[in-house]
């Protein structure tokens, strides 16, 4: 197919802000959306650090609708509407419009809250909406209903690669002539006692309770684990001829993507296979390593994961691109992380400015990359890579080029 795939709309909700503009400004300023969880349910948890939205995602929805939705479904609806409006609300045949929204857990907060109701002996007081609130396909389904999308409502569930894999699937759908427009992204609302306790038990989380804003430290020599976060990001992808025909503004070109699996270990990544994902995405984009000027790293701030990804980037692309990562500011948003990284990469290409990685005081000597730190860097680049890797050996790499 000769038609390129372009990004015409973007939206986001993160611990930095309730919309894309606020979140992007926060990233550029090196701000933090991470803090202590002060809720009563977290009082006895071994780790009480998280990145949480500064706004109520259901506040802009009619009450009768919001009460039927899990928090992650509310976030998906609000963010998809923002991206849809940013794209100019394209008029498209419903049978040529699709939705792909990934998640790691789906409605985990509804699952846990409704379980507590049952455990308290109040099964008859469960919400009649419980099932539609907890199902993982809920965010994609609700967005498809809201926008009238009938070409498919798909839900990749591939841990922390889910959001990036959703964008990859959207590209494949357009390339296969299954849709002209696809609403794609990721969402997660995991800040509750079970996810926090479970990640703490596997010693994956930072324990810097004395300074929560400094807890997530991608690539820093003193990092001690990641910070759990919540968020959502959505991009509107279109066939270029369709976008041109309606006079749409283009943020960036979705030039290539690749998804693969390590088949090695459920938690430890394989840098060789991460490299293959990057190399395949570049090949599909028709680019070489020297074309890449920017990389958004998955960079969770774990002692093991960061050097493995740095090795994959350096061996496949080289050490010349500027590298940035968003999780020091937002926390690790799991199924939303790949989509948030993709949208941040698109903004960096569009605006010619790269956000700094906060909390990077001393670069780990094992990291041989040009990591942007201290202050945002003004730099126009033509092509960028965005990585997302998940437990289970899920690897996803996206390539974008400037509009």
Coordinates of C-alpha atoms in Angstrom, one line a residue:
X1 CA 0.0 0.0 0.0
X2 CA 1.5 3.4 -1.0
X3 CA -0.7 5.4 1.2
X4 CA 1.2 6.5 4.3
X5 CA -0.4 6.4 7.8
X6 CA -0.7 9.7 9.5
X7 CA -1.5 10.8 13.1
X8 CA -4.2 13.6 13.0
X9 CA -5.3 13.6 16.7
X10 CA -3.8 13.0 20.1
X11 CA -5.0 13.0 23.7
X12 CA -3.8 12.0 27.1
X13 CA -4.5 12.0 30.8
X14 CA -1.5 11.4 33.1
X15 CA -0.5 12.2 36.7
X16 CA 0.9 15.5 35.3
X17 CA -2.5 16.7 34.0
X18 CA -6.0 15.8 32.9
X19 CA -5.4 16.6 29.2
X20 CA -2.6 16.4 26.7
X21 CA -1.6 20.0 26.8
X22 CA -1.1 20.0 30.6
X23 CA 0.7 16.7 30.6
X24 CA 3.0 17.8 27.8
X25 CA 3.8 21.1 29.6
X26 CA 4.6 19.1 32.7
X27 CA 6.9 16.8 30.9
X28 CA 8.8 19.7 29.3
X29 CA 9.2 21.3 32.7
X30 CA 10.5 18.1 34.3
X31 CA 7.6 18.1 36.7
X32 CA 6.5 15.1 38.8
X33 CA 3.0 13.6 39.2
X34 CA 4.2 11.1 41.8
X35 CA 3.4 11.2 45.5
X36 CA 2.4 9.3 48.6
X37 CA -0.9 7.4 48.6
X38 CA -2.6 8.7 51.7
X39 CA -5.8 6.6 51.4
X40 CA -6.8 4.5 54.4
X41 CA -6.5 1.3 52.3
X42 CA -2.8 1.9 51.7
X43 CA -1.9 2.6 55.3
X44 CA -0.3 -0.8 55.9
X45 CA 1.2 -1.4 52.5
X46 CA 5.0 -1.9 52.2
X47 CA 5.0 0.7 49.3
X48 CA 2.7 3.7 49.2
X49 CA 4.2 5.6 46.2
X50 CA 2.2 6.2 43.0
X51 CA 1.4 8.5 40.2
X52 CA -2.3 9.4 40.2
X53 CA -4.4 11.7 38.0
X54 CA -4.8 15.2 39.4
X55 CA -8.4 15.3 38.1
X56 CA -11.5 13.0 38.3
X57 CA -11.8 11.4 34.9
X58 CA -15.6 10.9 35.4
X59 CA -16.2 14.6 36.2
X60 CA -16.8 15.6 32.5
X61 CA -19.1 12.6 31.9
X62 CA -22.9 12.6 32.6
X63 CA -23.4 11.0 36.1
X64 CA -25.6 8.3 34.7
X65 CA -22.8 7.3 32.3
X66 CA -19.9 7.7 34.7
X67 CA -21.4 5.4 37.3
X68 CA -21.5 2.5 34.7
X69 CA -17.8 2.8 34.0
X70 CA -14.7 1.7 35.8
X71 CA -12.1 4.4 36.3
X72 CA -10.0 3.1 33.3
X73 CA -13.1 3.2 31.1
X74 CA -13.8 6.8 32.1
X75 CA -10.2 7.7 31.3
X76 CA -10.5 6.0 27.9
X77 CA -13.7 7.8 27.0
X78 CA -12.3 11.3 28.0
X79 CA -9.0 10.8 26.3
X80 CA -10.5 9.4 23.1
X81 CA -12.9 12.3 22.9
X82 CA -10.0 14.7 23.3
X83 CA -8.0 13.0 20.5
X84 CA -11.2 12.8 18.3
X85 CA -11.8 16.6 18.7
X86 CA -8.1 17.3 18.0
X87 CA -8.5 15.4 14.7
X88 CA -11.4 17.6 13.8
X89 CA -14.1 14.9 14.4
X90 CA -13.6 13.2 11.0
X91 CA -16.7 12.2 9.1
X92 CA -16.0 8.6 8.2
X93 CA -18.1 5.6 7.3
X94 CA -18.7 3.7 10.6
X95 CA -17.7 0.5 8.9
X96 CA -14.3 2.1 8.1
X97 CA -13.7 3.3 11.6
X98 CA -12.1 1.1 14.2
X99 CA -11.0 1.3 17.9
X100 CA -8.0 -0.5 19.4
X101 CA -7.3 0.3 23.0
X102 CA -4.8 -1.9 25.0
X103 CA -4.7 -2.4 28.8
X104 CA -2.9 -4.6 31.2
X105 CA -5.7 -5.2 33.7
X106 CA -8.9 -3.6 32.5
X107 CA -11.2 -2.7 35.4
X108 CA -9.0 -3.8 38.2
X109 CA -10.4 -1.2 40.6
X110 CA -14.0 -2.4 40.0
X111 CA -12.9 -6.0 40.3
X112 CA -11.3 -5.3 43.7
X113 CA -14.1 -3.1 45.0
X114 CA -16.9 -5.5 44.0
X115 CA -14.9 -8.4 45.6
X116 CA -14.8 -6.5 48.8
X117 CA -18.6 -6.1 48.7
X118 CA -19.0 -9.9 48.3
X119 CA -16.4 -10.7 51.0
X120 CA -18.3 -8.5 53.4
X121 CA -21.4 -10.7 52.8
X122 CA -23.2 -8.2 50.7
X123 CA -23.4 -10.0 47.4
X124 CA -26.9 -8.7 46.7
X125 CA -25.5 -5.1 46.9
X126 CA -23.0 -5.6 44.1
X127 CA -23.3 -3.1 41.2
X128 CA -25.5 -4.4 38.4
X129 CA -22.8 -2.9 36.1
X130 CA -19.9 -4.9 37.7
X131 CA -19.3 -7.1 34.7
X132 CA -19.1 -4.3 32.1
X133 CA -16.9 -2.3 34.5
X134 CA -14.3 -5.0 35.1
X135 CA -14.0 -6.6 31.6
X136 CA -10.7 -5.7 29.9
X137 CA -12.4 -5.0 26.5
X138 CA -14.6 -2.4 28.2
X139 CA -12.5 0.7 27.3
X140 CA -12.4 -0.2 23.6
X141 CA -16.1 -1.2 23.6
X142 CA -17.3 2.0 25.2
X143 CA -15.2 4.2 22.9
X144 CA -16.5 2.3 19.8
X145 CA -20.0 2.9 21.0
X146 CA -19.3 6.6 21.7
X147 CA -17.9 7.2 18.3
X148 CA -20.0 4.7 16.3
X149 CA -17.0 2.6 15.2
X150 CA -18.1 -0.6 13.5
X151 CA -14.9 -1.8 11.8
X152 CA -13.7 -3.5 15.1
X153 CA -13.2 -2.8 18.8
X154 CA -10.0 -4.6 19.7
X155 CA -8.1 -5.0 23.0
X156 CA -4.5 -6.2 23.1
X157 CA -3.6 -7.3 26.6
X158 CA 0.2 -7.6 26.6
X159 CA 1.2 -6.1 29.9
X160 CA 3.3 -2.9 29.5
X161 CA 3.5 -3.2 25.7
X162 CA -0.3 -3.1 25.4
X163 CA -0.7 0.6 24.3
X164 CA 2.1 0.4 21.8
X165 CA 0.8 -2.9 20.4
X166 CA -2.6 -1.2 20.0
X167 CA -1.1 1.4 17.8
X168 CA 0.8 -1.3 15.8
X169 CA -2.5 -3.1 15.3
X170 CA -4.1 0.1 14.1
X171 CA -1.4 0.5 11.5
X172 CA -1.9 -3.1 10.3
X173 CA -5.7 -2.5 10.0
X174 CA -5.2 0.5 7.8
X175 CA -2.5 -1.2 5.7
X176 CA -4.8 -4.2 5.2
X177 CA -7.6 -1.9 4.0
X178 CA -9.8 -2.8 6.9
X179 CA -10.3 0.8 8.0
X180 CA -9.6 4.4 7.0
X181 CA -9.4 5.7 10.5
X182 CA -8.5 4.0 13.8
X183 CA -8.7 5.3 17.3
X184 CA -5.7 3.6 19.1
X185 CA -4.0 3.8 22.5
X186 CA -3.8 2.4 26.0
X187 CA -5.3 2.9 29.4
X188 CA -4.6 1.7 33.0
X189 CA -6.0 2.6 36.4
X190 CA -4.1 0.1 38.7
X191 CA -3.5 2.2 41.8
X192 CA -5.1 0.0 44.4
X193 CA -4.0 -2.2 47.3
X194 CA -3.5 -5.5 45.4
X195 CA -1.4 -4.3 42.5
X196 CA 0.7 -2.2 44.9
X197 CA 1.2 -5.0 47.3
X198 CA 1.9 -7.5 44.5
X199 CA 4.6 -5.4 42.8
X200 CA 6.1 -4.6 46.2
X201 CA 6.3 -8.3 47.0
X202 CA 8.3 -9.0 43.9
X203 CA 10.6 -6.1 44.9
X204 CA 9.9 -4.2 41.7
X205 CA 8.9 -0.9 43.2
X206 CA 11.0 2.0 44.6
X207 CA 10.8 2.4 48.3
X208 CA 11.8 6.1 48.5
X209 CA 9.0 7.2 50.8
X210 CA 11.1 10.1 52.1
X211 CA 11.1 11.6 48.6
X212 CA 8.3 10.1 46.3
X213 CA 8.9 12.6 43.5
X214 CA 12.5 11.3 43.2
X215 CA 11.5 7.7 43.4
X216 CA 11.4 6.9 39.7
X217 CA 14.9 7.3 38.3
X218 CA 15.3 5.9 34.8
X219 CA 19.0 5.2 33.9
X220 CA 20.2 6.7 37.2
X221 CA 23.0 4.8 39.0
X222 CA 20.9 5.0 42.2
X223 CA 17.6 3.7 40.9
X224 CA 15.8 1.1 43.0
X225 CA 12.6 0.2 41.1
X226 CA 9.6 1.7 39.4
X227 CA 6.6 3.7 40.6
X228 CA 3.1 2.5 39.8
X229 CA 1.0 5.1 37.9
X230 CA -2.3 5.5 36.1
X231 CA -3.0 7.2 32.8
X232 CA -4.3 7.0 29.2
X233 CA -3.2 8.1 25.8
X234 CA -5.0 7.9 22.4
X235 CA -3.9 8.7 18.8
X236 CA -6.1 9.0 15.8
X237 CA -4.5 7.2 12.8
X238 CA -5.7 7.7 9.3
X239 CA -4.9 6.7 5.8
X240 CA -3.1 9.7 4.4
X241 CA -5.3 10.1 1.3
X242 CA -8.4 10.1 3.6
X243 CA -6.8 12.7 5.9
X244 CA -5.7 14.9 2.9
X245 CA -9.2 14.6 1.4
X246 CA -10.7 16.2 4.4
X247 CA -8.0 18.7 4.9
X248 CA -6.8 17.3 8.2
X249 CA -3.8 18.7 10.2
X250 CA -1.1 16.1 10.5
X251 CA 1.0 15.8 13.7
X252 CA 3.3 13.0 12.5
X253 CA 3.6 10.0 10.2
X254 CA 3.2 6.5 11.7
X255 CA 6.0 5.0 9.6
X256 CA 6.6 1.5 11.0
X257 CA 6.0 -0.9 13.8
X258 CA 7.1 -4.3 15.0
X259 CA 5.9 -6.7 17.7
X260 CA 7.6 -9.9 18.8
X261 CA 7.9 -12.1 21.9
X262 CA 11.0 -13.4 23.8
X263 CA 9.7 -16.8 24.7
X264 CA 12.5 -16.8 27.3
X265 CA 11.4 -15.7 30.8
X266 CA 8.2 -14.3 32.2
X267 CA 9.8 -11.2 33.8
X268 CA 13.4 -10.9 32.4
X269 CA 13.8 -9.2 29.0
X270 CA 15.9 -10.4 26.1
X271 CA 17.9 -7.5 24.7
X272 CA 18.6 -9.4 21.5
X273 CA 14.9 -9.8 20.8
X274 CA 14.3 -6.1 21.8
X275 CA 16.9 -5.3 19.2
X276 CA 15.0 -7.4 16.6
X277 CA 11.8 -5.5 17.3
X278 CA 13.6 -2.2 16.8
X279 CA 15.4 -3.4 13.6
X280 CA 12.2 -4.8 12.1
X281 CA 10.3 -1.6 12.8
X282 CA 13.0 0.4 11.1
X283 CA 13.0 -1.9 8.1
X284 CA 9.2 -1.6 7.8
X285 CA 9.5 2.2 8.0
X286 CA 12.1 2.2 5.2
X287 CA 14.6 3.8 7.5
X288 CA 18.1 3.0 8.8
X289 CA 19.6 3.5 12.2
X290 CA 21.3 6.7 11.1
X291 CA 17.9 8.2 10.2
X292 CA 16.8 8.1 13.9
X293 CA 17.4 11.2 15.9
X294 CA 15.2 10.5 18.9
X295 CA 14.3 7.5 21.0
X296 CA 11.6 7.2 23.7
X297 CA 12.9 4.5 26.0
X298 CA 10.6 2.2 27.9
X299 CA 13.0 2.8 30.9
X300 CA 11.0 1.7 33.9
X301 CA 13.8 2.6 36.4
X302 CA 14.5 -1.0 37.4
X303 CA 18.1 -2.0 38.1
X304 CA 17.9 -4.9 35.6
X305 CA 15.6 -3.6 32.9
X306 CA 17.2 -0.2 32.1
X307 CA 20.7 -1.5 31.1
X308 CA 19.1 -4.3 28.9
X309 CA 17.1 -1.8 26.9
X310 CA 20.1 0.6 26.7
X311 CA 22.1 -2.3 25.2
X312 CA 19.3 -3.0 22.7
X313 CA 19.1 0.6 21.6
X314 CA 22.9 1.1 21.4
X315 CA 23.5 -2.1 19.4
X316 CA 20.6 -1.5 16.9
X317 CA 20.4 2.2 16.5
X318 CA 23.7 3.5 18.1
X319 CA 24.5 6.1 20.7
X320 CA 23.9 9.2 18.5
X321 CA 20.1 9.7 19.1
X322 CA 18.7 11.8 21.9
X323 CA 17.0 9.6 24.4
X324 CA 14.1 10.5 26.7
X325 CA 11.7 8.7 29.0
X326 CA 8.5 9.7 30.7
X327 CA 8.1 7.4 33.6
X328 CA 10.2 9.5 36.1
X329 CA 7.4 12.1 35.8
X330 CA 4.3 9.9 35.4
X331 CA 5.2 6.6 37.1
X332 CA 4.8 3.4 35.1
X333 CA 1.3 3.3 33.7
X334 CA 1.6 -0.3 32.6
X335 CA -0.9 -0.9 29.7
X336 CA -1.0 2.8 29.0
X337 CA 2.8 3.3 29.0
X338 CA 3.4 2.5 25.4
X339 CA 0.7 4.8 24.2
X340 CA 1.8 7.7 26.5
X341 CA 5.4 7.2 25.2
X342 CA 4.1 7.3 21.6
X343 CA 2.1 10.4 22.1
X344 CA 5.0 12.1 23.8
X345 CA 7.3 11.1 20.9
X346 CA 4.8 12.6 18.4
X347 CA 4.7 15.9 20.4
X348 CA 8.5 16.0 20.4
X349 CA 8.6 15.6 16.6
X350 CA 5.9 18.1 16.1
X351 CA 7.3 20.8 18.4
X352 CA 11.0 20.2 18.0
X353 CA 11.6 19.9 21.7
X354 CA 12.6 16.9 23.8
X355 CA 11.5 16.6 27.5
X356 CA 14.2 16.0 30.1
X357 CA 14.4 12.8 32.2
X358 CA 13.9 14.0 35.8
X359 CA 15.8 12.5 38.7
X360 CA 18.8 11.5 36.5
X361 CA 21.6 12.8 38.8
X362 CA 24.3 10.3 37.9
X363 CA 24.0 8.3 34.6
X364 CA 24.6 4.6 35.2
X365 CA 28.1 3.9 33.7
X366 CA 26.5 0.9 31.9
X367 CA 24.2 3.2 30.0
X368 CA 26.0 4.4 26.8
X369 CA 23.3 6.7 25.5
X370 CA 22.7 10.4 25.1
X371 CA 20.0 10.8 27.6
X372 CA 18.3 14.3 27.8
X373 CA 18.4 15.5 31.4
X374 CA 18.4 18.8 33.3
X375 CA 16.3 20.8 30.9
X376 CA 14.3 20.3 27.7
X377 CA 16.4 20.2 24.6
X378 CA 15.3 22.1 21.5
X379 CA 16.1 19.8 18.5
X380 CA 14.4 19.1 15.3
X381 CA 14.6 15.5 14.2
X382 CA 13.1 13.7 11.3
X383 CA 12.5 10.2 12.7
X384 CA 12.0 8.7 16.1
X385 CA 11.6 5.3 17.8
X386 CA 9.3 4.6 20.8
X387 CA 9.8 1.4 22.7
X388 CA 7.4 -0.6 25.0
X389 CA 8.3 -3.9 26.6
X390 CA 6.1 -6.0 29.0
X391 CA 6.2 -8.9 31.4
X392 CA 5.7 -12.1 29.4
X393 CA 8.4 -11.1 26.9
X394 CA 6.2 -8.7 24.9
X395 CA 8.2 -6.3 22.8
X396 CA 6.7 -3.5 20.7
X397 CA 8.6 -0.7 18.8
X398 CA 6.9 2.1 16.9
X399 CA 8.6 4.5 14.4
X400 CA 7.3 8.0 13.7
X401 CA 8.6 10.6 11.3
X402 CA 7.9 14.3 11.2
X403 CA 5.0 15.6 9.3

